[in-house]
Coordinates of C-alpha atoms in Angstrom, one line a residue:
M1 CA 2.2 22.3 -61.2
K2 CA 2.5 23.6 -64.8
N3 CA 1.1 20.3 -66.2
T4 CA -1.7 20.2 -63.7
L5 CA -2.8 23.8 -64.7
K6 CA -2.5 22.8 -68.4
H7 CA -4.6 19.6 -67.9
T8 CA -7.2 21.6 -65.9
T9 CA -7.5 24.2 -68.6
L10 CA -7.9 21.5 -71.3
G11 CA -10.5 19.8 -69.0
I12 CA -12.5 23.0 -68.8
Q13 CA -12.4 23.3 -72.6
H14 CA -13.8 19.8 -73.0
L15 CA -16.5 20.6 -70.5
L16 CA -17.5 23.7 -72.4
A17 CA -17.4 21.9 -75.7
M18 CA -20.0 19.4 -74.6
Y19 CA -22.0 21.4 -72.1
A20 CA -24.6 22.8 -74.5
G21 CA -25.4 19.4 -75.9
A22 CA -25.5 18.0 -72.4
V23 CA -28.1 20.4 -71.0
I24 CA -30.3 20.8 -74.1
V25 CA -31.4 17.2 -73.9
P26 CA -33.0 17.4 -70.4
L27 CA -34.4 20.8 -71.2
I28 CA -36.2 19.5 -74.3
I29 CA -37.4 16.3 -72.5
G30 CA -38.4 18.0 -69.3
G31 CA -40.3 20.7 -71.2
A32 CA -42.1 18.2 -73.4
L33 CA -43.2 16.1 -70.4
G34 CA -44.5 19.1 -68.4
F35 CA -41.8 19.3 -65.6
N36 CA -42.0 22.3 -63.4
A37 CA -39.0 24.6 -62.6
N38 CA -37.8 22.6 -59.7
E39 CA -38.1 19.3 -61.5
L40 CA -36.3 20.7 -64.5
T41 CA -33.5 22.0 -62.4
Y42 CA -33.1 18.5 -60.8
L43 CA -33.2 16.9 -64.2
V44 CA -30.4 19.1 -65.6
S45 CA -28.4 18.6 -62.4
I46 CA -28.6 14.8 -62.5
D47 CA -27.9 14.7 -66.2
I48 CA -24.7 16.7 -65.8
L49 CA -23.6 14.5 -62.9
M50 CA -24.3 11.3 -64.9
C51 CA -22.4 12.7 -67.9
G52 CA -19.4 12.8 -65.5
I53 CA -20.0 9.3 -64.1
A54 CA -20.5 7.8 -67.6
T55 CA -17.3 9.5 -68.8
I56 CA -15.3 8.2 -65.8
L57 CA -16.6 4.7 -66.3
Q58 CA -15.6 4.7 -69.9
I59 CA -12.0 6.1 -69.5
T60 CA -11.3 3.7 -66.6
S61 CA -10.1 0.5 -68.3
S62 CA -10.6 -2.5 -66.0
R63 CA -11.2 -6.2 -66.7
F64 CA -14.9 -5.7 -67.0
I65 CA -15.6 -2.1 -68.3
G66 CA -14.1 0.9 -70.0
I67 CA -12.7 1.5 -73.5
G68 CA -9.7 3.1 -71.9
L69 CA -9.6 6.1 -74.4
P70 CA -10.0 9.8 -73.7
V71 CA -13.7 10.0 -74.5
V72 CA -16.5 12.2 -73.2
L73 CA -20.0 10.9 -72.8
G74 CA -23.3 12.7 -72.9
C75 CA -27.0 12.0 -73.3
T76 CA -27.7 10.8 -76.9
F77 CA -29.9 12.8 -79.1
T78 CA -31.2 9.5 -80.5
A79 CA -33.2 9.1 -77.3
V80 CA -35.0 12.4 -77.2
G81 CA -37.9 11.6 -79.4
P82 CA -38.5 8.1 -78.1
I83 CA -38.3 9.2 -74.5
I84 CA -40.9 12.0 -75.1
A85 CA -43.2 9.4 -76.8
I86 CA -42.8 6.9 -74.0
G87 CA -43.4 9.5 -71.3
G88 CA -46.4 10.8 -73.1
Q89 CA -48.0 7.3 -73.4
F90 CA -46.8 5.4 -70.4
G91 CA -45.6 8.1 -68.0
V92 CA -42.2 9.1 -66.6
S93 CA -41.8 5.9 -64.6
A94 CA -41.9 3.9 -67.8
V95 CA -39.2 6.1 -69.3
Y96 CA -36.8 5.1 -66.5
G97 CA -37.9 1.5 -66.5
S98 CA -37.0 1.3 -70.2
V99 CA -33.7 3.0 -69.7
I100 CA -32.7 0.6 -67.0
A101 CA -33.9 -2.4 -68.9
S102 CA -32.1 -1.3 -72.1
G103 CA -28.9 -0.8 -70.1
I104 CA -29.1 -4.4 -68.7
I105 CA -29.7 -5.7 -72.2
V106 CA -26.6 -3.8 -73.5
V107 CA -24.5 -5.3 -70.7
L108 CA -25.8 -8.8 -71.6
V109 CA -25.2 -8.5 -75.3
S110 CA -22.0 -6.5 -75.2
S111 CA -19.7 -9.6 -75.6
F112 CA -21.3 -10.5 -78.9
F113 CA -22.6 -7.2 -80.1
G114 CA -19.9 -7.2 -82.8
K115 CA -21.9 -10.0 -84.5
L116 CA -25.0 -7.8 -84.4
V117 CA -23.3 -4.8 -86.1
K118 CA -24.0 -6.4 -89.5
F119 CA -27.6 -5.3 -88.9
F120 CA -26.5 -1.7 -88.6
P121 CA -24.4 -0.9 -91.7
P122 CA -23.9 2.8 -92.8
V123 CA -27.1 2.7 -94.9
V124 CA -29.1 2.0 -91.7
T125 CA -27.2 4.2 -89.2
G126 CA -27.0 7.0 -91.7
S127 CA -30.8 6.8 -92.4
V128 CA -31.5 6.7 -88.6
V129 CA -29.3 9.7 -87.9
T130 CA -30.9 11.7 -90.7
V131 CA -34.4 10.8 -89.5
I132 CA -33.4 11.8 -85.9
G133 CA -32.3 15.3 -87.1
I134 CA -35.4 15.8 -89.4
T135 CA -37.9 14.7 -86.7
L136 CA -36.4 16.9 -84.1
I137 CA -36.3 20.1 -86.2
P138 CA -40.1 20.8 -85.6
V139 CA -39.3 20.8 -81.9
A140 CA -36.6 23.4 -82.5
V141 CA -39.0 25.6 -84.6
N142 CA -41.7 25.4 -82.0
N143 CA -39.3 26.6 -79.4
L144 CA -38.0 29.4 -81.6
G145 CA -41.6 30.7 -81.7
G146 CA -41.8 30.7 -77.9
G147 CA -42.7 27.1 -77.2
D148 CA -46.0 25.2 -77.5
G149 CA -48.8 26.9 -75.7
A150 CA -46.9 30.2 -75.2
S151 CA -49.2 33.2 -75.1
D152 CA -46.7 35.2 -77.2
F153 CA -46.0 32.4 -79.6
G154 CA -44.7 33.8 -82.9
S155 CA -44.3 37.3 -81.5
L156 CA -41.7 39.6 -83.1
S157 CA -39.5 39.5 -80.0
N158 CA -39.4 35.7 -80.0
I159 CA -38.6 35.6 -83.7
L160 CA -35.9 38.2 -83.4
L161 CA -34.4 36.4 -80.4
G162 CA -34.5 33.0 -82.0
F163 CA -33.1 34.0 -85.4
G164 CA -30.6 36.4 -83.7
T165 CA -29.2 33.5 -81.7
L166 CA -29.0 31.4 -84.8
L167 CA -27.3 34.1 -86.8
L168 CA -24.7 34.7 -84.1
I169 CA -23.9 31.0 -84.0
I170 CA -23.5 31.0 -87.7
L171 CA -21.2 34.0 -87.6
I172 CA -19.1 32.5 -84.8
Y173 CA -18.8 29.3 -86.7
R174 CA -17.9 31.1 -90.0
F175 CA -15.3 33.5 -88.6
S176 CA -13.6 31.4 -85.9
S177 CA -11.8 28.1 -85.7
G178 CA -10.6 25.6 -83.2
F179 CA -11.9 25.7 -79.7
I180 CA -14.1 28.9 -80.2
R181 CA -15.8 27.2 -83.1
S182 CA -16.4 24.1 -81.0
I183 CA -18.3 26.1 -78.4
S184 CA -20.3 28.3 -80.9
I185 CA -23.6 26.8 -79.7
L186 CA -22.7 27.6 -76.1
L187 CA -21.6 31.1 -76.9
G188 CA -24.8 31.7 -78.9
L189 CA -27.0 30.5 -76.0
V190 CA -25.2 32.8 -73.5
A191 CA -25.4 35.8 -75.8
G192 CA -29.0 35.2 -76.6
T193 CA -29.9 34.9 -73.0
V194 CA -28.1 38.1 -72.1
V195 CA -30.1 40.0 -74.8
A196 CA -33.3 38.4 -73.5
V197 CA -32.4 39.7 -70.0
V198 CA -32.2 43.2 -71.4
M199 CA -35.6 42.7 -73.1
G200 CA -37.1 41.6 -69.8
K201 CA -37.8 38.0 -71.0
V202 CA -35.8 36.1 -68.4
D203 CA -37.2 35.0 -65.1
F204 CA -34.5 34.4 -62.5
T205 CA -36.8 32.8 -60.0
P206 CA -35.6 29.2 -60.6
V207 CA -32.0 30.4 -59.8
T208 CA -32.9 32.3 -56.7
E209 CA -35.1 29.4 -55.4
A210 CA -32.5 26.7 -56.2
S211 CA -30.3 25.6 -53.3
F212 CA -26.5 25.9 -53.5
F213 CA -26.1 22.1 -52.9
H214 CA -28.2 19.1 -53.0
V215 CA -27.9 15.3 -52.5
V216 CA -29.1 13.3 -55.4
E217 CA -31.4 10.3 -54.7
P218 CA -32.4 7.2 -56.6
F219 CA -35.9 7.1 -58.1
H220 CA -36.4 10.8 -57.5
F221 CA -39.4 10.9 -59.8
G222 CA -40.8 7.6 -58.5
F223 CA -40.1 3.9 -59.0
P224 CA -39.7 2.6 -62.5
T225 CA -42.3 0.7 -64.3
F226 CA -41.6 -1.7 -67.2
E227 CA -43.6 -1.7 -70.4
W228 CA -42.3 -4.0 -73.1
P229 CA -43.0 -1.6 -76.1
A230 CA -41.0 1.1 -74.2
I231 CA -38.2 -1.4 -73.4
L232 CA -38.0 -2.5 -77.1
T233 CA -38.0 1.1 -78.3
M234 CA -35.2 2.1 -75.9
T235 CA -33.2 -1.0 -76.7
L236 CA -33.3 -0.1 -80.4
V237 CA -32.1 3.4 -79.5
A238 CA -29.3 1.8 -77.5
M239 CA -28.2 -0.4 -80.4
V240 CA -28.0 2.6 -82.7
S241 CA -26.0 4.5 -80.1
L242 CA -23.6 1.6 -79.8
V243 CA -23.0 1.6 -83.5
E244 CA -22.3 5.4 -83.4
S245 CA -20.0 4.9 -80.4
T246 CA -18.1 2.2 -82.3
G247 CA -17.1 4.7 -85.0
V248 CA -15.9 7.1 -82.3
Y249 CA -13.9 4.4 -80.6
F250 CA -12.0 3.6 -83.8
A251 CA -11.5 7.3 -84.5
L252 CA -10.0 7.8 -81.1
G253 CA -8.0 4.6 -81.3
D254 CA -6.5 6.0 -84.5
I255 CA -5.7 9.4 -82.9
C256 CA -4.2 7.7 -79.8
E257 CA -2.4 5.1 -81.8
K258 CA -4.1 2.2 -80.0
D259 CA -5.0 -1.0 -81.8
L260 CA -8.5 -1.8 -80.5
Q261 CA -9.3 -5.4 -79.9
E262 CA -12.7 -7.1 -79.6
Q263 CA -12.3 -7.2 -75.8
D264 CA -11.8 -3.4 -75.8
L265 CA -15.0 -2.8 -77.7
T266 CA -16.9 -5.2 -75.4
K267 CA -15.7 -3.3 -72.3
G268 CA -16.7 0.0 -74.0
Y269 CA -20.2 -1.3 -74.7
R270 CA -20.5 -2.6 -71.1
A271 CA -19.6 0.8 -69.7
E272 CA -22.3 2.5 -71.8
G273 CA -24.8 -0.2 -70.6
L274 CA -23.8 0.3 -67.0
A275 CA -24.1 4.1 -67.4
A276 CA -27.6 3.7 -68.7
I277 CA -28.6 1.5 -65.7
I278 CA -27.2 4.0 -63.2
G279 CA -28.8 6.8 -65.2
G280 CA -32.2 5.2 -65.0
I281 CA -31.9 4.6 -61.3
F282 CA -31.1 8.2 -60.6
N283 CA -33.6 9.5 -63.3
A284 CA -31.2 10.5 -66.0
F285 CA -30.8 9.1 -69.5
P286 CA -28.8 6.7 -71.7
Y287 CA -25.4 8.0 -72.7
T288 CA -23.1 7.8 -75.7
T289 CA -19.8 9.2 -76.9
F290 CA -19.7 12.9 -77.9
S291 CA -18.0 13.4 -81.2
Q292 CA -17.4 17.1 -80.7
N293 CA -14.9 16.3 -78.0
V294 CA -13.0 14.1 -80.4
G295 CA -12.4 17.1 -82.7
L296 CA -11.2 19.1 -79.7
L297 CA -8.8 16.3 -78.7
Q298 CA -7.4 16.2 -82.2
M299 CA -7.0 19.9 -82.3
S300 CA -5.2 20.2 -78.9
G301 CA -2.9 17.2 -79.6
I302 CA -3.2 16.2 -75.9
R303 CA -4.4 12.6 -75.7
S304 CA -4.1 12.1 -72.0
R305 CA -6.9 10.4 -70.1
K306 CA -6.1 12.7 -67.1
V307 CA -7.6 15.6 -69.0
I308 CA -10.9 13.8 -69.6
L309 CA -10.8 12.5 -66.0
L310 CA -10.7 16.1 -64.8
T311 CA -13.6 16.9 -67.1
G312 CA -15.6 14.0 -65.7
L313 CA -14.9 15.1 -62.1
M314 CA -15.9 18.7 -62.9
L315 CA -19.2 17.4 -64.4
V316 CA -19.8 15.3 -61.2
A317 CA -19.1 18.3 -59.0
L318 CA -21.5 20.6 -61.1
G319 CA -24.2 18.0 -60.7
F320 CA -24.4 18.7 -57.0
L321 CA -24.8 22.4 -57.5
P322 CA -28.5 23.1 -58.4
K323 CA -27.9 26.9 -58.9
I324 CA -25.6 26.1 -61.8
A325 CA -28.2 23.8 -63.3
A326 CA -30.9 26.3 -62.8
L327 CA -29.0 28.8 -65.0
A328 CA -29.7 26.5 -67.9
T329 CA -33.5 26.4 -67.2
I330 CA -33.9 30.2 -67.5
I331 CA -32.8 30.2 -71.2
P332 CA -35.8 31.5 -73.1
A333 CA -37.5 29.0 -75.4
S334 CA -36.9 31.2 -78.4
V335 CA -33.1 31.4 -77.7
L336 CA -33.0 27.6 -77.2
G337 CA -35.0 27.1 -80.4
G338 CA -32.5 29.1 -82.4
A339 CA -29.6 27.0 -81.1
M340 CA -31.5 23.8 -81.6
I341 CA -32.1 24.5 -85.3
A342 CA -28.3 24.6 -85.7
M343 CA -27.7 21.5 -83.5
F344 CA -30.4 19.4 -85.1
G345 CA -29.5 20.6 -88.5
M346 CA -26.0 19.4 -87.9
V347 CA -27.4 16.0 -87.0
V348 CA -29.1 15.9 -90.4
S349 CA -25.9 17.0 -92.1
Q350 CA -24.0 14.2 -90.3
G351 CA -26.6 11.7 -91.5
I352 CA -26.3 12.9 -95.1
K353 CA -22.5 12.7 -94.9
M354 CA -22.8 9.1 -93.7
L355 CA -25.1 8.3 -96.6
S356 CA -23.3 10.2 -99.3
G357 CA -20.7 7.5 -100.0
I358 CA -23.2 4.6 -100.3
I359 CA -26.2 6.0 -102.2
A360 CA -24.4 5.4 -105.5
D361 CA -23.4 1.8 -104.5
S362 CA -26.8 0.3 -105.4
Q363 CA -30.4 1.1 -106.2
E364 CA -31.3 -1.0 -103.2
N365 CA -29.5 1.5 -100.8
S366 CA -31.4 4.4 -102.4
M367 CA -34.7 2.6 -101.8
I368 CA -33.8 1.8 -98.1
I369 CA -32.9 5.5 -97.5
A370 CA -36.0 6.8 -99.3
C371 CA -38.5 4.6 -97.5
S372 CA -36.9 4.9 -94.0
V373 CA -36.6 8.7 -94.2
G374 CA -40.0 9.0 -95.8
M375 CA -41.6 6.8 -93.1
G376 CA -39.8 8.7 -90.3
L377 CA -40.9 12.1 -91.6
G378 CA -44.4 10.9 -92.5
V379 CA -45.1 9.5 -89.0
T380 CA -43.7 12.7 -87.5
V381 CA -46.1 14.9 -89.6
A382 CA -49.1 12.5 -89.0
P383 CA -48.5 10.8 -85.7
D384 CA -52.2 9.6 -85.6
L385 CA -51.7 7.5 -88.7
F386 CA -51.7 4.3 -86.7
V387 CA -54.2 5.4 -84.0
N388 CA -56.4 2.3 -84.6
L389 CA -53.6 -0.1 -83.9
P390 CA -53.3 -1.7 -80.4
S391 CA -51.8 0.8 -77.9
S392 CA -48.8 -1.6 -77.2
I393 CA -47.8 -1.4 -80.9
Q394 CA -48.5 2.3 -81.3
I395 CA -45.4 3.2 -79.3
L396 CA -43.4 1.7 -82.1
T397 CA -45.3 3.3 -84.9
S398 CA -46.3 6.7 -83.6
N399 CA -42.7 7.9 -83.3
G400 CA -40.9 8.9 -86.5
I401 CA -37.4 7.9 -85.2
V402 CA -38.5 4.4 -84.2
A403 CA -40.6 3.9 -87.3
G404 CA -37.8 5.0 -89.6
S405 CA -35.3 2.9 -87.8
I406 CA -37.4 -0.3 -88.0
T407 CA -38.0 0.4 -91.7
A408 CA -34.3 0.8 -92.4
I409 CA -33.3 -2.4 -90.5
A410 CA -36.0 -4.5 -92.2
L411 CA -35.3 -3.2 -95.7
N412 CA -31.5 -3.7 -95.2
I413 CA -32.1 -7.3 -94.3
M414 CA -34.4 -7.7 -97.3
F415 CA -32.2 -6.0 -99.9
N416 CA -28.6 -6.5 -98.7
M417 CA -28.6 -9.7 -96.6
L418 CA -31.1 -12.2 -97.9
P419 CA -30.0 -11.9 -101.6
A420 CA -26.4 -12.4 -100.5
R421 CA -27.3 -15.6 -98.8
K422 CA -29.2 -16.8 -101.9
R423 CA -26.2 -16.0 -104.1
K424 CA -23.9 -17.8 -101.7
R425 CA -26.0 -20.9 -101.7
T426 CA -26.3 -20.9 -105.5
S427 CA -22.5 -20.5 -105.7
V428 CA -22.0 -23.5 -103.4
L429 CA -24.3 -25.7 -105.4
Y430 CA -22.6 -24.7 -108.7
E431 CA -19.2 -25.6 -107.2
Q432 CA -20.5 -28.9 -106.0
E433 CA -21.9 -29.7 -109.4
A434 CA -18.6 -28.7 -111.1

């Protein structure tokens, strides 16, 4: 009984640590694609439920799927920009078609993805993560002002709410530690919303109109359609997410004192691919490991999968309760924007951290970073740059994240892979002549 209570408490802590990151993604995507209150509530609900299912798939180690480590999964921030771009050009149905297709591709390539990792060294993944954070910050700033098209955009009340939320998050992060620090974003969102209620800026209609319980259904927003540019884009997102997850797998393996083998990684990749397939069917998103829960795991010292299983089951249960999901949809845009600045800024910080150790390695790495980040930011600032290209190609060039990612991969091959092959061939010829 005592252990059960302890595990439940720790499970709730893990849920709280990832909850803000889990709900912000559907809120951003749904808002950008013009979802109404009911659609947004469903989107948040199904995302929470799928976070639970993806987590359970990953911690359950079978012959086919599951890394078998205490890992929590949530929707990857890497997918936010590309999903918005796909939805804007091809429609919501193409979003879910690309998610399903990318999941199938991940399952198919999972057994030899380790051989593809060489195309995603730290200089590429660090550049991609940096571009992701930089290109998402404008979304955060627009929300802080009240959201695109808001009649009170930039009003003093919105500015005060947004920066007040950000300041509170900073203060909590500065003067707390451990679990409280890990949920600083969530605490900031809650406090900012409470202040907004006092200011009369919160509409509770979505909560009152939401039902207490609903049954999720496949293809809620319509049957998926499959557009090859969208599939290629989402597959690239999936590959980057797998590289990020690989790092988390090894970090968890070290914490849990488990020596990960190639077969373990393959099963972990398959679980993420399967989660994406199921997510696309039920109109959710692709999922990846949440690193904030790794820190919480290390802090608590409890490495049991039972704790994470409870977290997954709680997420699944919450996914059937629309009123809980509707609470997330009433957060004012300015409050959300303040929190998003901190969250996306941390993404930039993580990318810089990944790059800090390799910039000095070679001038080539510096050029890769410069061009990929410059391209990503440039396309974000001027999305119509490639407007005269065929529409099937524009989906790859009009999104900063995808443009920056492709640039990083291509330049890494040019600078760090092709010359190495030439040197190797030259060395072989020299040895033969000797």
